[in-house]
Tab-separated table of C-alpha atoms in Angstrom:
chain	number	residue	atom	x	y	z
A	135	UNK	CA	0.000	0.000	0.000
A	136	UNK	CA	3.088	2.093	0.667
A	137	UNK	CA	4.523	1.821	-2.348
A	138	UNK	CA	1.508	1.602	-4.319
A	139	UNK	CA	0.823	5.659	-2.660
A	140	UNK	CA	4.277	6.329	-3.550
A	141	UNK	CA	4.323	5.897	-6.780
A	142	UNK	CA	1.372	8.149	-7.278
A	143	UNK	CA	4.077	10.981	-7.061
A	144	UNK	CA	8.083	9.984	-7.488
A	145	UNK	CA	10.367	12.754	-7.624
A	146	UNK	CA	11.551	11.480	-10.877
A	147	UNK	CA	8.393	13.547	-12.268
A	148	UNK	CA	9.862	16.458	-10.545
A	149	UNK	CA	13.326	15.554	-12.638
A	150	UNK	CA	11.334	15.241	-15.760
A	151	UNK	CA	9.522	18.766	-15.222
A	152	UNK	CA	12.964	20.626	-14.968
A	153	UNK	CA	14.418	19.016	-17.152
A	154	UNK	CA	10.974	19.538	-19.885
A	155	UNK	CA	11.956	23.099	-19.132
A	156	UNK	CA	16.017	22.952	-20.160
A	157	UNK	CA	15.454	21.565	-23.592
A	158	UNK	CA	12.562	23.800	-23.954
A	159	UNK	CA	14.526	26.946	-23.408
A	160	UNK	CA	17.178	24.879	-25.347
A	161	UNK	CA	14.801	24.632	-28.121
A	162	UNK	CA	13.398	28.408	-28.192
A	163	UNK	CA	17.390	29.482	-28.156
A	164	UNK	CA	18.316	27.079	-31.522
A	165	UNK	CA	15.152	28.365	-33.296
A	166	UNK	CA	15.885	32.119	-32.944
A	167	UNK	CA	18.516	32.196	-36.022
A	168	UNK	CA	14.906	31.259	-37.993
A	169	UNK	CA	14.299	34.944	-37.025
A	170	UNK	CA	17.147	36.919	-36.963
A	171	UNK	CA	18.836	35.223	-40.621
A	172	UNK	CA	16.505	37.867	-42.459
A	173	UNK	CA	17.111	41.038	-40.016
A	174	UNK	CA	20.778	40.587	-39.955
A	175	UNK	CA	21.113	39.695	-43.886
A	176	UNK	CA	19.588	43.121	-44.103
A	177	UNK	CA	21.451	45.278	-41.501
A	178	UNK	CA	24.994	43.819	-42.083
A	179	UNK	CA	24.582	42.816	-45.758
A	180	UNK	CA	26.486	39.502	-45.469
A	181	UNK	CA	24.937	36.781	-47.431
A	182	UNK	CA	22.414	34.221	-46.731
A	183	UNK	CA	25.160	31.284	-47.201
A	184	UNK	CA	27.342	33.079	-44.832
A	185	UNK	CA	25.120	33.634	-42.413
A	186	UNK	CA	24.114	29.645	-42.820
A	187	UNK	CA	27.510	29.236	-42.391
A	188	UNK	CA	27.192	30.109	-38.885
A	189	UNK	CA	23.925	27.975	-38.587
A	190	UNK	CA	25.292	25.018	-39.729
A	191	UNK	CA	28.484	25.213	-37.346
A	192	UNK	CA	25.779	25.545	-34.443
A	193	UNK	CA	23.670	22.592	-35.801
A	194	UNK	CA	27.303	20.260	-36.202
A	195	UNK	CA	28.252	21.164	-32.492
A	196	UNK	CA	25.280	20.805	-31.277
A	197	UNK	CA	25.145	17.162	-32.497
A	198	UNK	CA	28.854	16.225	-32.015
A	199	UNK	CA	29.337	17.987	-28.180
A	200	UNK	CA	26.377	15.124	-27.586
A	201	UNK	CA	28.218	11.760	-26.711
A	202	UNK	CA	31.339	13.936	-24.839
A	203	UNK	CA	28.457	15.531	-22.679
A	204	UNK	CA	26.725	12.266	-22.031
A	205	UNK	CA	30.282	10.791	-20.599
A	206	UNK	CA	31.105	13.947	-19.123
A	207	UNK	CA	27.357	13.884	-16.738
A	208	UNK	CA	28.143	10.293	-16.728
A	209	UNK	CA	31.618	11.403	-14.752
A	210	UNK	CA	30.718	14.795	-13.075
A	211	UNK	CA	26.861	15.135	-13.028
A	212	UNK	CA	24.182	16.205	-14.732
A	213	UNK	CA	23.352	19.280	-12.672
A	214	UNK	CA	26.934	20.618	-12.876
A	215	UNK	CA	26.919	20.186	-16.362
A	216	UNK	CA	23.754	21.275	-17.367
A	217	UNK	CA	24.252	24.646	-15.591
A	218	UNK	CA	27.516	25.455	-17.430
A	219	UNK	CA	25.545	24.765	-20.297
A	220	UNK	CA	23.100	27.189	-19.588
A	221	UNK	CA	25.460	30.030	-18.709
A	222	UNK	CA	26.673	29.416	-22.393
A	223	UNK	CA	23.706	29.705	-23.922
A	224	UNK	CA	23.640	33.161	-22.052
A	225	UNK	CA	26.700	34.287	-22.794
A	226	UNK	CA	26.593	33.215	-26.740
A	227	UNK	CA	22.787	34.640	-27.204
A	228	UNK	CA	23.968	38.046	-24.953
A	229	UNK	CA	27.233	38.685	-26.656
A	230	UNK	CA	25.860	38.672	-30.188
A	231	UNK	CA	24.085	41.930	-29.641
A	232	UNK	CA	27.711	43.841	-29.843
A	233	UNK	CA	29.001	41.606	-33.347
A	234	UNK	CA	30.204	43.610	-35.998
A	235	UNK	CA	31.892	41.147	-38.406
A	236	UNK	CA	30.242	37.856	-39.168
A	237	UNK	CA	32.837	35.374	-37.993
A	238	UNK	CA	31.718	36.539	-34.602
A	239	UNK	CA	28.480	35.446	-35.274
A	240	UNK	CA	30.396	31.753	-36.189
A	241	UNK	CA	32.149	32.131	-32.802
A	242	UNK	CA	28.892	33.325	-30.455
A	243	UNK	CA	26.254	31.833	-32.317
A	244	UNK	CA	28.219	28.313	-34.180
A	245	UNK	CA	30.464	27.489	-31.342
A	246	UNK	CA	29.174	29.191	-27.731
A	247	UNK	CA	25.744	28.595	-28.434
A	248	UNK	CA	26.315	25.302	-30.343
A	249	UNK	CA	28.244	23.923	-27.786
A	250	UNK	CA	25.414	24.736	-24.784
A	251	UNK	CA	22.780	23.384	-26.641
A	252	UNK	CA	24.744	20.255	-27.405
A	253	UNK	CA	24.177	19.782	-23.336
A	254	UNK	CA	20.510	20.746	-23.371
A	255	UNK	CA	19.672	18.337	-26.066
A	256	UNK	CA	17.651	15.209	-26.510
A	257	UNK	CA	20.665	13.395	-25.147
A	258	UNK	CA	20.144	15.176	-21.371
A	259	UNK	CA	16.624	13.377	-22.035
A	260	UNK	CA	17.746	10.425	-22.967
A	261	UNK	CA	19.730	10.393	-19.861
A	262	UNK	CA	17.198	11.099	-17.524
A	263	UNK	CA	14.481	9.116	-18.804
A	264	UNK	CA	16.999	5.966	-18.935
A	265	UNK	CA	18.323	7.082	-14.933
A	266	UNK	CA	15.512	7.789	-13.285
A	267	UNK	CA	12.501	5.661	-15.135
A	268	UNK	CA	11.929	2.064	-15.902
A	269	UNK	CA	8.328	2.184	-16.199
A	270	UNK	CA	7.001	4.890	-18.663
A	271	UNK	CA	10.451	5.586	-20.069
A	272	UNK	CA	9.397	5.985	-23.727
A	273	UNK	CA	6.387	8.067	-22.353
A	274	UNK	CA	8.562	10.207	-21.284
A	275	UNK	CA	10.889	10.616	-23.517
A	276	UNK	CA	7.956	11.132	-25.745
A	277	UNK	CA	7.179	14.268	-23.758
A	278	UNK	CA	10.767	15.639	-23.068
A	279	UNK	CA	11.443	15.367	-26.816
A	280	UNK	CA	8.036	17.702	-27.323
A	281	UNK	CA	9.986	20.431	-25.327
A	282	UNK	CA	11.549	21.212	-28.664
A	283	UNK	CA	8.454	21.594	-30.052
A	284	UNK	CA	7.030	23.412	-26.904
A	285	UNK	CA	10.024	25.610	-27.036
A	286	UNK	CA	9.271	26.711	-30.764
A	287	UNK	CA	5.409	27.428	-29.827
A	288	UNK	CA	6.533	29.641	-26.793
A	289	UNK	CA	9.592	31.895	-28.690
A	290	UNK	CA	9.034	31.929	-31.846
A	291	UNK	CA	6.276	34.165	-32.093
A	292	UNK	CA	7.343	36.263	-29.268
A	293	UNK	CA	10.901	36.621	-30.973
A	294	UNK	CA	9.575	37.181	-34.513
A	295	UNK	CA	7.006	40.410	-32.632
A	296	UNK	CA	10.173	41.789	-30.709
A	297	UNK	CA	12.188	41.864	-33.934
A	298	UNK	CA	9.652	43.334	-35.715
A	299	UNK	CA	9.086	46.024	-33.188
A	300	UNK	CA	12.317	46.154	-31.114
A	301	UNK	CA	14.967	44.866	-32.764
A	302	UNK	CA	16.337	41.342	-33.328
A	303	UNK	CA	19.065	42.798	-30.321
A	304	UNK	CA	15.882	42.786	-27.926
A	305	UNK	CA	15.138	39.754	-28.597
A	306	UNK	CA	18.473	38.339	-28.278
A	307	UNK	CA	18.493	39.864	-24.404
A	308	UNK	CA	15.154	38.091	-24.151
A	309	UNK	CA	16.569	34.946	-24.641
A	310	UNK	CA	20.078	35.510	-22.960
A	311	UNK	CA	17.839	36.396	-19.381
A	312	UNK	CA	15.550	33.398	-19.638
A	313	UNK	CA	18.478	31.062	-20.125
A	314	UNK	CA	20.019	32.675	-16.743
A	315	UNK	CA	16.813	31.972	-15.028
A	316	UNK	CA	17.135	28.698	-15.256
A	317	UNK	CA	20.425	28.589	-13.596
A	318	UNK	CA	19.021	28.567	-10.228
A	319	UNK	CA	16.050	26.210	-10.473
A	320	UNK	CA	18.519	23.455	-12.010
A	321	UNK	CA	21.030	23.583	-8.980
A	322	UNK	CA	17.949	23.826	-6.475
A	323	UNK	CA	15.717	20.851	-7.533
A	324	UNK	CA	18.147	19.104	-10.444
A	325	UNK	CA	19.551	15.741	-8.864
A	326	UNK	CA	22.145	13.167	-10.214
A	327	UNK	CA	20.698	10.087	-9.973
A	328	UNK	CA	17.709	8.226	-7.936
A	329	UNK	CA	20.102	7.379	-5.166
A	330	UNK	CA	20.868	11.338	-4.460
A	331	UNK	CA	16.844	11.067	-2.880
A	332	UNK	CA	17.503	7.894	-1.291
A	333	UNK	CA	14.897	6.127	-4.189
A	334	UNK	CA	15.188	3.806	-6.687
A	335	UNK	CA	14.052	4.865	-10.552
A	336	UNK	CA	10.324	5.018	-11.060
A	337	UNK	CA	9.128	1.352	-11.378
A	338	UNK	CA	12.149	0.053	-10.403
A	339	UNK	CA	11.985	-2.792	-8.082
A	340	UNK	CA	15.271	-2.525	-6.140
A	341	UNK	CA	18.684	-0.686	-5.996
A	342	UNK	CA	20.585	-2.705	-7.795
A	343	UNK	CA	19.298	-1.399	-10.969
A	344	UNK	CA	20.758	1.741	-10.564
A	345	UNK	CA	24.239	1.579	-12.644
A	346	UNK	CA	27.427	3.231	-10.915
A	347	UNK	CA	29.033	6.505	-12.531
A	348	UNK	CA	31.576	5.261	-14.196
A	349	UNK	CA	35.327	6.103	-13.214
A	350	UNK	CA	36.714	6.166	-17.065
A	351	UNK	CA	38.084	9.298	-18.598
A	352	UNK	CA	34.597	10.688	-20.096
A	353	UNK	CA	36.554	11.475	-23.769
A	354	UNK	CA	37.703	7.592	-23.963
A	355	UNK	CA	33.939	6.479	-22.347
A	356	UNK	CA	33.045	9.062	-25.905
A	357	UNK	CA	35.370	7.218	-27.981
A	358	UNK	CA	35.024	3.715	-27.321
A	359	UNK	CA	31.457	4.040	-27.663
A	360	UNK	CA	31.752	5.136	-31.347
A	361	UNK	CA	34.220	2.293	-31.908
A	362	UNK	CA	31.310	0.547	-30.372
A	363	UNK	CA	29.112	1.676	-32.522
A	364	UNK	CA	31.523	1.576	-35.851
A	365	UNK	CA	31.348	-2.428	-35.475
A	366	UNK	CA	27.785	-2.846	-35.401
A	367	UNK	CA	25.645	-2.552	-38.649
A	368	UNK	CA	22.670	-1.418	-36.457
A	369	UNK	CA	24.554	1.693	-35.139
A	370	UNK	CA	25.399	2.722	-39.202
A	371	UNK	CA	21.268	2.309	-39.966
A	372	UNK	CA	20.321	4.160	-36.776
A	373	UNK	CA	23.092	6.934	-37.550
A	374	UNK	CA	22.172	7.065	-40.937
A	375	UNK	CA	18.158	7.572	-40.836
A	376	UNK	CA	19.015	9.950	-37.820
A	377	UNK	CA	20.990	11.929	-40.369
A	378	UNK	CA	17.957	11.771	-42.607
A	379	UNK	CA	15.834	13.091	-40.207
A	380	UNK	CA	18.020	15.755	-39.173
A	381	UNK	CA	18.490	16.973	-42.545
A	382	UNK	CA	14.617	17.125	-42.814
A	383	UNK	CA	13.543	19.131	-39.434
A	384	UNK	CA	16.180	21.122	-37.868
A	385	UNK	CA	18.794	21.304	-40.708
A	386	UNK	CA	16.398	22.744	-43.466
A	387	UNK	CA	12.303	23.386	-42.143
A	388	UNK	CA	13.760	24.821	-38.800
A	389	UNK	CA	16.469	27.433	-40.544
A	390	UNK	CA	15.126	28.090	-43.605
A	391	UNK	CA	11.052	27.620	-43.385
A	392	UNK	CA	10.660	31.207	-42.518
A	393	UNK	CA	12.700	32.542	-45.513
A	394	UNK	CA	11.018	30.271	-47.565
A	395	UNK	CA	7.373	31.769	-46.431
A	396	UNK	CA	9.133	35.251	-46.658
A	397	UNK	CA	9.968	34.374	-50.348
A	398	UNK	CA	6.126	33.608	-51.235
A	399	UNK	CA	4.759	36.953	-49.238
A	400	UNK	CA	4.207	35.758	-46.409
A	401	UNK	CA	5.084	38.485	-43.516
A	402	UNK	CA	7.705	37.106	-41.354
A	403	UNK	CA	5.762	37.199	-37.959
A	404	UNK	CA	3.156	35.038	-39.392
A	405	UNK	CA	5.974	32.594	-40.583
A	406	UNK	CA	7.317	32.377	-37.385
A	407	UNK	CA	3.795	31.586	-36.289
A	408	UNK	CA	3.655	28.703	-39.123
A	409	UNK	CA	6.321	27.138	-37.364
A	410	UNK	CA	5.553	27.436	-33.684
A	411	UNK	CA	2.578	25.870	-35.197
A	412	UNK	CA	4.181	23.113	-36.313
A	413	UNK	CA	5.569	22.426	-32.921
A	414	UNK	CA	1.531	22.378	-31.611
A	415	UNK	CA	1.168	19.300	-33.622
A	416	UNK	CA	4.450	18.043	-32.774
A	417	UNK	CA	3.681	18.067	-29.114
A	418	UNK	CA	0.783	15.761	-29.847
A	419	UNK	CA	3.013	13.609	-32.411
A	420	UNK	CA	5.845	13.068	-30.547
A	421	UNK	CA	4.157	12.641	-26.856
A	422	UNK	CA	1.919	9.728	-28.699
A	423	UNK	CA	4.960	8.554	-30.302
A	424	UNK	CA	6.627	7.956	-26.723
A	425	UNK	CA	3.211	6.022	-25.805
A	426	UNK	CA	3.453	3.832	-29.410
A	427	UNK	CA	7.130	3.053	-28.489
A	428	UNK	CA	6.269	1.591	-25.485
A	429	UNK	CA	4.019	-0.438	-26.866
A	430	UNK	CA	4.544	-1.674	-30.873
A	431	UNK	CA	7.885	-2.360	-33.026
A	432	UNK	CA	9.383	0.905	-32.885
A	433	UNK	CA	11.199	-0.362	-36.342
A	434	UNK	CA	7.647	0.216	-38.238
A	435	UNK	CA	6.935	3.498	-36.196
A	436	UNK	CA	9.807	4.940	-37.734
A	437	UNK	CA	8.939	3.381	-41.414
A	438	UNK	CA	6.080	5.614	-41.093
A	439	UNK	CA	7.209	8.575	-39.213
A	440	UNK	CA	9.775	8.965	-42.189
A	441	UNK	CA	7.614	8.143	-45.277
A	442	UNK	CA	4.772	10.383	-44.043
A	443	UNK	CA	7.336	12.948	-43.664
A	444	UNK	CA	8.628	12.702	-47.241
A	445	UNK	CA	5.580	12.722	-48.625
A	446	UNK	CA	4.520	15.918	-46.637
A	447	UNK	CA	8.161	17.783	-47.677
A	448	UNK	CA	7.215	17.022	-51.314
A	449	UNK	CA	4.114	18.107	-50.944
A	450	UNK	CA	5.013	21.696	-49.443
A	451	UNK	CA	6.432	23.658	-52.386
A	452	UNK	CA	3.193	23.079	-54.141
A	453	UNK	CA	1.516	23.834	-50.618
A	454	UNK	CA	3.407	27.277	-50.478
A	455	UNK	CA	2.438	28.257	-53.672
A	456	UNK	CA	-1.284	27.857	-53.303
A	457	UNK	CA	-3.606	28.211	-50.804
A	458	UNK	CA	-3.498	28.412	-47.209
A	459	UNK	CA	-5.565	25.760	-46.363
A	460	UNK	CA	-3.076	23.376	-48.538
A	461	UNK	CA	0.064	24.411	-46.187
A	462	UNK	CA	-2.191	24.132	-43.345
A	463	UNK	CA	-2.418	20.510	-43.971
A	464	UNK	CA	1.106	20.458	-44.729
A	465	UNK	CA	1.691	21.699	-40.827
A	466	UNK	CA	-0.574	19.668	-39.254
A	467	UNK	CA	0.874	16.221	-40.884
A	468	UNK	CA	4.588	17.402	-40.900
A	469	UNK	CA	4.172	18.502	-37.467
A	470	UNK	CA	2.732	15.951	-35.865
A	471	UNK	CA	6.139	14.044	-37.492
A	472	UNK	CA	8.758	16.685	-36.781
A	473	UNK	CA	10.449	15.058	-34.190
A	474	UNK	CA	8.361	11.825	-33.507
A	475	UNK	CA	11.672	9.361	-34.810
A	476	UNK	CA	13.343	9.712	-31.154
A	477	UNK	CA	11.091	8.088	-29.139
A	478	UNK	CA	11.713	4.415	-31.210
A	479	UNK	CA	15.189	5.360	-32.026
A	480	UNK	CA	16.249	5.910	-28.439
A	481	UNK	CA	14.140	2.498	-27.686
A	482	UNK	CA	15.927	0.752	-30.564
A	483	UNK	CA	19.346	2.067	-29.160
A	484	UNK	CA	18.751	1.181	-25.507
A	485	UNK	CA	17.181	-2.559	-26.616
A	486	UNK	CA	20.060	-3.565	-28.878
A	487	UNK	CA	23.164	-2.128	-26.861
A	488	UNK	CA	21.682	-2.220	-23.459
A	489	UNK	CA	20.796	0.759	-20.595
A	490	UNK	CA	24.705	1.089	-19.632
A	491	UNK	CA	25.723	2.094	-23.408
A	492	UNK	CA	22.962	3.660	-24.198
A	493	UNK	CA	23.467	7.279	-23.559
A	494	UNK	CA	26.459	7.608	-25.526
A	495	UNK	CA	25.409	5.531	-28.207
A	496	UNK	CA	22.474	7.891	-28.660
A	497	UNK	CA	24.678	10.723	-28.239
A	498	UNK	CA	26.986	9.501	-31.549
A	499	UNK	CA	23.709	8.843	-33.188
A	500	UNK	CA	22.110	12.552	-32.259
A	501	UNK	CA	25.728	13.801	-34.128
A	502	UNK	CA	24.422	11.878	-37.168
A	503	UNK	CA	21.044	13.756	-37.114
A	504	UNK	CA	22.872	17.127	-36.375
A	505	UNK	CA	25.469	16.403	-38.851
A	506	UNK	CA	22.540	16.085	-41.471
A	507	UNK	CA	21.042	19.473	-39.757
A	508	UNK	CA	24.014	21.146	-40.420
A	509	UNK	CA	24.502	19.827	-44.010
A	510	UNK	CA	20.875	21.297	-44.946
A	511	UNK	CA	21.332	24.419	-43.317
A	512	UNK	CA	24.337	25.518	-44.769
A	513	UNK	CA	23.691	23.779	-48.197
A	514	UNK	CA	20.211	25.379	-47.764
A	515	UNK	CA	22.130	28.583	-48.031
A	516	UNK	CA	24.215	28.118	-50.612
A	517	UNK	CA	22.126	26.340	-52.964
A	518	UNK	CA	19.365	29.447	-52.389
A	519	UNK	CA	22.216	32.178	-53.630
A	520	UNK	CA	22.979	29.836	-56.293
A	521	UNK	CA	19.612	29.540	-57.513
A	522	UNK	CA	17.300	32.022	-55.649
A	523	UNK	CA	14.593	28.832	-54.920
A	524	UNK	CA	13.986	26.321	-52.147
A	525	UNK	CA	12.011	24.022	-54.824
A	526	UNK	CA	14.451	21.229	-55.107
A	527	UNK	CA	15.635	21.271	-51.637
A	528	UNK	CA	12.606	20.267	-50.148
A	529	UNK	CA	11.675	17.679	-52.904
A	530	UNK	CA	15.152	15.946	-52.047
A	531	UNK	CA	14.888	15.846	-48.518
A	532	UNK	CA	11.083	14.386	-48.989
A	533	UNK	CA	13.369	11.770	-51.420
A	534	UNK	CA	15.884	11.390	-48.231
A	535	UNK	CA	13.189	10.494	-45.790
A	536	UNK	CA	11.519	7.928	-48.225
A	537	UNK	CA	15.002	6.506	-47.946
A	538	UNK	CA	15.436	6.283	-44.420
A	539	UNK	CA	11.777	4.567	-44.519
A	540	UNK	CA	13.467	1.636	-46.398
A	541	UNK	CA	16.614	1.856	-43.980
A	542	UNK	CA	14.681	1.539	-40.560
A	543	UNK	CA	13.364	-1.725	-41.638
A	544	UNK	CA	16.741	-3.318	-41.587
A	545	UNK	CA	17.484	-2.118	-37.698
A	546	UNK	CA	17.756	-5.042	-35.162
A	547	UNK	CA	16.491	-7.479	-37.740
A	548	UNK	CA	19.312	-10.314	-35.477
A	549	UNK	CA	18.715	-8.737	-32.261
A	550	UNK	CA	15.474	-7.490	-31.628
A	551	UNK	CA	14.003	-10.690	-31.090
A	552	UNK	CA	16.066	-11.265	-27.928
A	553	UNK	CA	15.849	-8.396	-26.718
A	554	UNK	CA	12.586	-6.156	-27.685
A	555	UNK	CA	11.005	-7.426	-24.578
A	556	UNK	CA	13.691	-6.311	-21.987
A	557	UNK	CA	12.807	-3.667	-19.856
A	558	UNK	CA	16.583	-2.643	-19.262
């Protein structure tokens, strides 16, 4: 009966709320340069690839700081870390307000910036949800990966109205402060590991399932989890459709989706608005998409998480160019697919290398998808100055994702049968 009333409220939830609220402020920080590419193009005159430039060495770090940061939490804890982290994202979203050439927007806003948010990223959830649950772990890690989503619906609109009538500067401060609010809340309430509140993880049956922080160097815990990963054929498909997938959302609809609108008349606020829209529907999408993984092969979830989202990316040139109710059903079906792969793939990466590997394995495989993030935003940049059209970028990504569709289907195909039933 004790434990029964116990588990009504675990302080894991508590975890799980602070930490919803990192990666959204995370989120609403890495979907400002959305906002300010068009502003600053215009008061600096530097050039859209340039200025992508920057982007995509934001989007890159942000992916490869991943399995380093998982090792390093592993080492030091997560509350230590994840406040530096924050203080970046401060520092690199405040100090960009004084730039005047734009390598210092590569420095601030590619490598400050890019390497905070590569702590306050879906690996920090996949840590948490595989520390402190056992029970409803792909639930939540459903939800925390809607805080991206959450984040978009909360900033983007107030960013795009304060650059429009204050100044993409303001908006910048904006940011910066929230960032620093969070500083204190994490080292109040943030804790380690189960053990630091004398429990065991949320449906958990004794201590022993809580793993020990490791005492190896966290750069050679990094590395030998990629040469972990280079030997296995299932790491290479999960890298690979990750890549895919960031290529599709962050890399190219998260940079250059406003642009794009702004290209077909349509005023940048309500762009902005488009987007955070988009992250509505991916609240619903991805927190259901935690509940599926749970539940069905998370190798068919992601066959049609990624061939809907094809299909929706070729779809939204012709959805630009007409009417609105043809992009609004481009939103509501992209969205409620934006980021609904990481649910399954974190499942798929915790059931074939096991709970103890599984953070840093996720981590190199969260490089992949930022990797492809960074190829489309930069690429996106280029290929728009070259050309003056987003046309055939977002008919090759929709290509890309039909791709990864096909590539999902190989994943675990020797080891999922073992092992898709252990709750590890």
């Amino acid at each position: 009966m004790k434990q029964a009333a116990f588990m009504r409220f675990h302080y894991a939830w508590v975890i799980a709320a602070v930490t919803f609220f990192i990666l959204l402020i995370g989120a609403g920080i890495r979907s400002a340069p959305g906002v300010f590419m068009v502003p600053v193009e215009q008061e600096f005159g530097w050039s859209r690839s340039s200025i992508s430039f920057a982007l995509s060495i934001n989007l890159l770090l942000y992916g490869l700081v991943g399995p380093f940061a998982a090792a390093i939490m592993d080492r030091f804890g997560i509350r230590r870390i994840t406040v530096i982290a924050l203080v970046m994202l401060a520092l690199g979203a405040g100090l960009t307000t004084w730039m005047q050439a734009s390598w210092q927007l590569t420095v601030l806003w590619g490598v400050v910036v890019g390497l905070g948010s590569g702590c306050t990223a879906s690996v920090l959830g996949a840590m948490i949800a595989n520390r402190w649950f056992v029970q409803q772990r792909g639930l939540v890690m459903g939800i925390l990966t809607a805080s991206g989503a959450t984040g978009q619906l909360v900033f983007l609109p107030l960013l795009a109205s304060l650059v429009e009538s204050d100044g993409w500067r303001t908006a910048s401060w904006v940011i910066a402060s929230v960032a620093l609010v969070m500083v204190p809340i994490v080292a109040v309430l943030m804790r380690d590991r189960p053990s630091d509140k004398g429990l065991t993880a949320y449906g958990a049956a004794d201590f022993d399932q809580e793993l020990a922080a490791p005492a190896q160097n966290p750069f050679q815990a990094a590395m030998n989890g990629l040469f972990t990963g280079f030997r296995s054929f299932d790491f290479w498909l999960l890298a690979g459709s990750f890549f895919i997938c960031g290529l599709s959302t962050n890399g190219l609809i998260g940079t250059h989706f406003i642009a794009a609108c702004m290209e077909h008349g349509i005023p940048a606020v309500t762009a902005a608005s488009l987007l955070a829209l988009i992250g509505v529907f991916d609240i619903i999408g991805t927190t259901f998409s935690g509940w599926l993984s749970d539940r069905y092969n998370n190798r068919w979830l992601l066959f049609w998480y990624y061939g809907l989202r094809g299909l929706s990316l070729m779809f939204l040139p012709t959805a630009l160019s007409s009417s609105p109710f043809s992009l609004g059903l481009f939103i509501v079906f992209y969205g409620l697919d934006w980021v609904a792969t990481v649910p399954p793939t974190l499942r798929l990466t915790t059931d074939i290398f096991g709970k103890q590997q599984a953070g840093i394995l996720f981590g190199w495989i969260l490089a992949a998808h930022q990797l492809g993030a960074a190829v489309a935003a930069y690429g996106g940049g280029v290929i728009y100055t070259i050309v003056n059209s987003y046309f055939f970028l977002f008919i090759a990504a929709g290509v890309f994702c039909l791709l990864a569709s096909f590539m999902v289907m190989r994943i675990g195909r020797n080891a999922l049968h073992t092992s898709v039933s252990r709750n590890v």
